[in-house]
Structures are given as C-alpha cells and as structure tokens.
Short mmCIF file of C-alpha atoms and ligand atoms in Angstrom, two decimals:
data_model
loop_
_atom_site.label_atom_id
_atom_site.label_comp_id
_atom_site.label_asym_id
_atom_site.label_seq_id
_atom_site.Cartn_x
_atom_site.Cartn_y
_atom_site.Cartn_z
CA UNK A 398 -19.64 23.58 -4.55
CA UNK A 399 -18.64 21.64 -7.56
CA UNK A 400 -14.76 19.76 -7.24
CA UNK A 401 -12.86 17.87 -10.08
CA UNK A 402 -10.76 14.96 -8.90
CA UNK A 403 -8.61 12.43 -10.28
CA UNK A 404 -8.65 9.22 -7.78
CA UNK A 405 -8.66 5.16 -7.17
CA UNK A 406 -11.91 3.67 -6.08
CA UNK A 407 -11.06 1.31 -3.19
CA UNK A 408 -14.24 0.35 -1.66
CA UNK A 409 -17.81 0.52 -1.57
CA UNK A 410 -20.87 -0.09 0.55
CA UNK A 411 -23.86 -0.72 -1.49
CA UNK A 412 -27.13 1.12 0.34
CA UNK A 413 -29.87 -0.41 -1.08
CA UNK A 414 -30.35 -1.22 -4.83
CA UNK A 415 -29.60 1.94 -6.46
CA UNK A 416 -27.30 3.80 -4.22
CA UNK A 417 -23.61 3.18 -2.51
CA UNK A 418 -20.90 5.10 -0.83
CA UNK A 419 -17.36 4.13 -2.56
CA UNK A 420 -14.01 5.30 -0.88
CA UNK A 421 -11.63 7.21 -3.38
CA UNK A 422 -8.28 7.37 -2.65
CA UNK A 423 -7.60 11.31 -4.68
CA UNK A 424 -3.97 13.03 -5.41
CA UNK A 425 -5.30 16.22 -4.10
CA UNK A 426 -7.90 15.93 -1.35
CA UNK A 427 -6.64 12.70 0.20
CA UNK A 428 -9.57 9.51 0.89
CA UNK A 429 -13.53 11.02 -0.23
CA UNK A 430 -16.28 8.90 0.84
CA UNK A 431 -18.60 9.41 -2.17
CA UNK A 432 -22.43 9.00 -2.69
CA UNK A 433 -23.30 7.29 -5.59
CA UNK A 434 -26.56 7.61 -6.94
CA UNK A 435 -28.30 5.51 -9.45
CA UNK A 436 -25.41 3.30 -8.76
CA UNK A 437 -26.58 -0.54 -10.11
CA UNK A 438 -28.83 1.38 -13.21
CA UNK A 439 -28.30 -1.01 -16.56
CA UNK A 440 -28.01 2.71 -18.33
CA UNK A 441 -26.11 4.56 -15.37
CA UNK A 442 -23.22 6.05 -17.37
CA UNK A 443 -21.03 5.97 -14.35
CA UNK A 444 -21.07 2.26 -13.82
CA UNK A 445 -18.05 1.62 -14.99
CA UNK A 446 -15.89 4.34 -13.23
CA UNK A 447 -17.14 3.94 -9.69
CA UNK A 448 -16.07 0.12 -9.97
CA UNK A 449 -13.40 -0.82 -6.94
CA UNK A 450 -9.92 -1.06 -8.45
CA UNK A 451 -10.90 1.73 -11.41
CA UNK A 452 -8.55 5.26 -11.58
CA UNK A 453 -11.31 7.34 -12.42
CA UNK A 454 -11.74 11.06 -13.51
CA UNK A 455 -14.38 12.17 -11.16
CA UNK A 456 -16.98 15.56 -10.44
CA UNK A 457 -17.73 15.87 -7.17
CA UNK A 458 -20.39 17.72 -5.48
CA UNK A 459 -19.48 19.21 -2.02
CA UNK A 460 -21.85 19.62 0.65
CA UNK A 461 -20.82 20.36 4.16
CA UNK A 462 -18.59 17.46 4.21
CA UNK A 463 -19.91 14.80 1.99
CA UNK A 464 -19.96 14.36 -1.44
CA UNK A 465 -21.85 12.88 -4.20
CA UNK A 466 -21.13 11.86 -7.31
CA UNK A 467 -22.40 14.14 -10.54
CA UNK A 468 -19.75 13.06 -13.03
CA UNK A 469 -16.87 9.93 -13.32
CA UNK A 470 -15.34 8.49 -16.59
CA UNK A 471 -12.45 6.10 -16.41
CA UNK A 472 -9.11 6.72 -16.49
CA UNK A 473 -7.70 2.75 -15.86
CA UNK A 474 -9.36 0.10 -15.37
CA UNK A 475 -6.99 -3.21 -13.26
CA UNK A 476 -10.47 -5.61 -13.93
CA UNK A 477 -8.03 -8.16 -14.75
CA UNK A 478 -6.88 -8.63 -11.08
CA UNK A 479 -9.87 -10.14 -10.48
CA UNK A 480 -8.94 -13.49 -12.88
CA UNK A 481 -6.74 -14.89 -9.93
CA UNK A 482 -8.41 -15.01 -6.22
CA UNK A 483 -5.16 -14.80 -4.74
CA UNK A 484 -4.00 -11.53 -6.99
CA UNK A 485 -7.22 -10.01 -6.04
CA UNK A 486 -6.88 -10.72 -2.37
CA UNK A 487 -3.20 -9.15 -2.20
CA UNK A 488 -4.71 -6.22 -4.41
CA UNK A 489 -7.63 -5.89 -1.63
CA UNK A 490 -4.71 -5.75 1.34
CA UNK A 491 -2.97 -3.20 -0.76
CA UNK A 492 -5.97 -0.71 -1.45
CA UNK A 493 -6.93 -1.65 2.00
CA UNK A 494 -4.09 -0.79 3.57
CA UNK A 495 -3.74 2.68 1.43
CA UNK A 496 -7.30 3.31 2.42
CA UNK A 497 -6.80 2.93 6.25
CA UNK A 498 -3.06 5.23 6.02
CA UNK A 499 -4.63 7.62 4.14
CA UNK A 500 -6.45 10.82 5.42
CA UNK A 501 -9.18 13.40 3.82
CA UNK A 502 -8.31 16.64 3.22
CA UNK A 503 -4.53 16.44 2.48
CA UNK A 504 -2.11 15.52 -0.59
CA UNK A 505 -2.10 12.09 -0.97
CA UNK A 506 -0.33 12.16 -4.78
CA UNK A 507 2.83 9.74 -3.13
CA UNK A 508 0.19 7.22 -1.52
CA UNK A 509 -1.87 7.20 -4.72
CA UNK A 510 0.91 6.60 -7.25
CA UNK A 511 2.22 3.94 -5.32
CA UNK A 512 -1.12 1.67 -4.73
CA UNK A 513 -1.24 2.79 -8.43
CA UNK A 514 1.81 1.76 -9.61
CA UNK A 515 1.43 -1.62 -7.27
CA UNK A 516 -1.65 -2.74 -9.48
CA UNK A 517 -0.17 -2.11 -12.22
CA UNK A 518 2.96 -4.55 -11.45
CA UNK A 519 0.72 -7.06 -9.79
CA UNK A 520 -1.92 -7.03 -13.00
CA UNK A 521 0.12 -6.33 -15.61
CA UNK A 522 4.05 -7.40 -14.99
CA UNK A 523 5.74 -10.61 -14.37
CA UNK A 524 6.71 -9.48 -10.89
CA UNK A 525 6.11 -11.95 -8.13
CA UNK A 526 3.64 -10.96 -5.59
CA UNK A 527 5.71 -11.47 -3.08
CA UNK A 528 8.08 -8.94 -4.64
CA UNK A 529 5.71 -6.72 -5.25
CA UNK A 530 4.27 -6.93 -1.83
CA UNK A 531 7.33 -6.03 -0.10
CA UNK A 532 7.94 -3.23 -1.93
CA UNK A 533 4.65 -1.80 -1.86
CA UNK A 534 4.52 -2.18 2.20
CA UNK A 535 8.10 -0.99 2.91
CA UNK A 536 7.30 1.81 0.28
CA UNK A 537 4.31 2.68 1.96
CA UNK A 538 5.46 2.78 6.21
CA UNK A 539 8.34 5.12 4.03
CA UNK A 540 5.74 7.40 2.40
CA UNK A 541 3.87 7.90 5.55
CA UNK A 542 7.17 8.88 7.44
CA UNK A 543 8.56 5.19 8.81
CA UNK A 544 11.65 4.95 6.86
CA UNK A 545 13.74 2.14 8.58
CA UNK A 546 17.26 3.25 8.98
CA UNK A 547 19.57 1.16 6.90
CA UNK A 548 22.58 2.47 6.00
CA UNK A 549 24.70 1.82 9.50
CA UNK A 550 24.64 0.14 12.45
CA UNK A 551 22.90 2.94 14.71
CA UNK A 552 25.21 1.78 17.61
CA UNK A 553 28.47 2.36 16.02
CA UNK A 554 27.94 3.58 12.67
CA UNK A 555 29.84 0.93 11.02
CA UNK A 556 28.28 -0.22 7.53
CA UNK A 557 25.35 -2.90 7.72
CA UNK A 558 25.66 -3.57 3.76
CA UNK A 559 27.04 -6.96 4.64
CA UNK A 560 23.96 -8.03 6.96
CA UNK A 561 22.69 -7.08 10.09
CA UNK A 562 20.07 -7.33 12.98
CA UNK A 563 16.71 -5.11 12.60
CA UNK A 564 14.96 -4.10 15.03
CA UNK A 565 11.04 -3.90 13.39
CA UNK A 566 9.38 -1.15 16.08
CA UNK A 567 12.21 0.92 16.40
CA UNK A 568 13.51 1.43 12.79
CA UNK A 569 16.97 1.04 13.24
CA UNK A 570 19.81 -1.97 12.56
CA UNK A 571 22.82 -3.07 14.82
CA UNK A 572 26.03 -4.59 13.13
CA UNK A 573 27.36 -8.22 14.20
CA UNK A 574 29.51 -6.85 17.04
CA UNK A 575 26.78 -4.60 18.83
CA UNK A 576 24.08 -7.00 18.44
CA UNK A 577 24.16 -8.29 22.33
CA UNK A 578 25.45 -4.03 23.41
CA UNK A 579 22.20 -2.72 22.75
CA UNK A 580 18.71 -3.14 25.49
CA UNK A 581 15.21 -2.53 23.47
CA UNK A 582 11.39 -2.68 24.82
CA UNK A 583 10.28 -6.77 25.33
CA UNK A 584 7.62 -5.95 22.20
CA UNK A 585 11.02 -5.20 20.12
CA UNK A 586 11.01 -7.71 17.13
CA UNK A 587 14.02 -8.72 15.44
CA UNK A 588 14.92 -9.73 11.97
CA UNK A 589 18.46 -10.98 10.41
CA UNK A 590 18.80 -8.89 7.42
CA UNK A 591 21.07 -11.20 4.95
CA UNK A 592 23.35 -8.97 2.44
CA UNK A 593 20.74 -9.13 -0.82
CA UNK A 594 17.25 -7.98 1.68
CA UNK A 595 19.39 -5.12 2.78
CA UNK A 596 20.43 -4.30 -0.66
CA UNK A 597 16.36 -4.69 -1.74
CA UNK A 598 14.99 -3.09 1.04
CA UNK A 599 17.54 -0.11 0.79
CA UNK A 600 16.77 0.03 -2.85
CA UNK A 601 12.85 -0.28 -2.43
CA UNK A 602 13.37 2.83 0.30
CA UNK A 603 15.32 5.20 -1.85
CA UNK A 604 13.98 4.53 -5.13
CA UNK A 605 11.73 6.52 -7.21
CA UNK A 606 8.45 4.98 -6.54
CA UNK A 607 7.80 4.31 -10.29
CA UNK A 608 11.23 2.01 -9.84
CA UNK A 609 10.65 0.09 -7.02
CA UNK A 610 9.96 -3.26 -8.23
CA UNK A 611 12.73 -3.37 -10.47
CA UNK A 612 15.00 -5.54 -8.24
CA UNK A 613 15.84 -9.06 -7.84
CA UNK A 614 16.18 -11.22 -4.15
CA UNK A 615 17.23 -14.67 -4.28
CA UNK A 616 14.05 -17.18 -4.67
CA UNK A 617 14.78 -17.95 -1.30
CA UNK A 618 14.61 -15.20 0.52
CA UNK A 619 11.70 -13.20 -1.26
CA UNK A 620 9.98 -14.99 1.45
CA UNK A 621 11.76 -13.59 4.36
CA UNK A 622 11.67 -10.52 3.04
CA UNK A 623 7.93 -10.15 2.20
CA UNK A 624 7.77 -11.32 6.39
CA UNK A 625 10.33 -8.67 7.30
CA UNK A 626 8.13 -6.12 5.26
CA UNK A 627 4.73 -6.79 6.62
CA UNK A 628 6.08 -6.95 9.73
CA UNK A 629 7.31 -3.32 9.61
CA UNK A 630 4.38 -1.65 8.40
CA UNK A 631 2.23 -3.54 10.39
CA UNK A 632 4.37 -2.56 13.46
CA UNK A 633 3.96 1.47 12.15
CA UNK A 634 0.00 1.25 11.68
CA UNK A 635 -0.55 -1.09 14.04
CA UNK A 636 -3.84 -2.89 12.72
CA UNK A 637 -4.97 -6.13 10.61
CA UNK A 638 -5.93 -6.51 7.34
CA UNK A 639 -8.44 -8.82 6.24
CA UNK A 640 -7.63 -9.53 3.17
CA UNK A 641 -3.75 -10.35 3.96
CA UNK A 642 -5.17 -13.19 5.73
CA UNK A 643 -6.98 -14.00 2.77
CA UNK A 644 -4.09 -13.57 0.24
CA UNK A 645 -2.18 -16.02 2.70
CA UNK A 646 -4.66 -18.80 3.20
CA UNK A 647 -5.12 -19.35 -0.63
ZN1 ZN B 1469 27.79 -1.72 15.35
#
C-alpha cells in the first residue's frame, strides 16, 4: 500500500552506508519511522529531502507497519539553523521534544505547525531564542492538552492579571491573599508570575499558533519565563532532553 505524506524529518539512524531510518513528524498519520534506502548515494535523488530539519513531500510504502521510502522532494529546507551551534541545539530540543509528544497513527497537524512555525522564527526572525523557546514549550504542554489555568486565582476566582503564584504540576495559579490557604503535593513547584509573564504566557496559550511569538517580555524576565516554561512542560512529559542541556551549556 502506497501513502502520500507531507511531514518534518526529525531524526535519523544511519544503518550502514547506504541505508537509515529517519523519524517524520506527518500532519496526518502522526511520527513514521521511515526506511531509507540508497540513503548516502552521490546520485540518490532523495538526499536532500530526507535531511533532519527538511519539510518534505514524501511517498511512502506501507508494509505491515513500517515504511520505506519510494518518493520525497522538499518542501522547506531550515539548513541555515545549523550556522549557530547553539540555534541548532535549541532546534534539536524542539524537534526532540515534538518527536517524543508525538504519536503514530493520529493527527498531528497542531504539533507539526508549531515545531514548524518554531524553526521558522528561530532561523529566519529576529526573535530571541529564549522567546521563542517559551512559546514553543508552553504552546506545546497546551497542544497536547496541559493548558495552565491563568485567568483567576483557582481558590477564589479573583483576577491573577496583576501577578500571581503558579503552581507548575498542577496547572493552576493562587492570587496574593490565598497563596498560604491552599495545601499541594511536596513535588508541587512554584513560580511568581510577575504582571508582563502572565500577560505572555496567557497570550502564547490563546493565540493562534502562527501568532505566538509576536509578543514582547521585559529583557529581564525573558529569562524567568523561558525557566517557568520548561519547567511546565517538562513537569507534563516528564523526561529530559539532551539537547536542552546542550543549548544551555553553550
Ligand atoms: Zn485568591
């Protein structure tokens, strides 16, 4: 059975000289492991479009449940993340971290269109990373169902626009006044949400994922809230990323 997809490589394991699997992260059938065949050929046509970091137009060959590669041309190419190590690191966490949330056999258009749409800021915007971080990991724990709660205090449903207390695991915030009336787990994790990383993380949450970078933090607290956004989809997915660790060292 012959499929046509439209999907972002994000990995690959090379199998010898001339073969490797790559990962695509697809709109319609969710994260394929592919076989590639003929894969470091001088005159393989496909070269190109099986490339980590390429949107690629791909046919697919279904058997059982694997698939190898009979057709790819490219769609978008992001080579030029790869002209700063530390771009290319936070690109790796990013496709990583789609990769890992991601699951075959269901729509995955959301999760594709924002790792997409993440590249593209990183490679090809003035965005800082750390901007474009956040928004991509708050964006993502909300695509996969994680939504923090930020509109009121969950204790008395007075407004948190002003600031707040955030409680990472759970999701929710507590104003000034409830802080100390509320008990949570000992793993509970809390931030201080200033006025302006409310405002941005609300904004990253109910924006159109095309739109979410277009905001502004103070320089000095794009740092707290990159934390404060790592934290809370690392909290929903619960694993470590290589290449964050990577990203952060450089
Ligand atoms: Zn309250």
């Amino acid at each position: 059975m012959e499929i046509s997809a439209r999907g972002l490589v994000i990995g690959e394991t090379k199998l010898g000289d001339n073969k490797k699997y790559i990962r695509v992260l697809t709109d319609e059938y969710g994260t394929l492991s592919v076989i590639v065949h003929g894969a470091s050929g001088i005159k393989s046509k496909h070269l190109a479009a099986v490339r980590p970091f390429t949107l690629s137009s791909f046919v697919l060959t279904k058997k059982r449940d694997s698939y190898t590669l009979k057709e790819a041309s490219v769609v978008k190419s992001f080579f030029n993340l790869g002209s700063d190590p530390k771009m290319l690191a936070l690109a790796s966490y990013i496709v990583s971290a789609a990769g890992y949330v991601s699951a075959e056999g269901e729509d995955m258009s959301a999760l594709l269109s924002l790792t997409l749409n993440s590249l593209y800021a990183l490679s090809e915007s003035k965005k800082p990373h750390e901007l474009v971080k956040a928004a991509f990991e708050l964006k993502c724990a909300s695509v996969i169902g994680f939504a923090p709660a930020l509109i009121a205090c969950s204790k008395c449903g007075a407004d948190i626009a002003g600031g707040s207390y955030m409680h990472i695991y759970n999701g929710d915030c507590v104003c000034e006044n409830c802080k100390n009336k509320v008990t949570y787990p000992e793993y509970e994790v809390t931030y201080k949400l200033t006025a302006s990383v409310t405002a941005a993380m609300r904004y990253i949450v109910y924006s159109d994922i095309k739109k979410i970078f277009s905001f502004t933090v103070p320089d000095d607290e794009l740092e707290i809230l990159s934390e404060i956004c790592e934290k809370f989809l690392s909290a929903h997915i619960e694993t470590a990323f290589p290449a964050l660790k990577v990203y952060k060292e450089l």
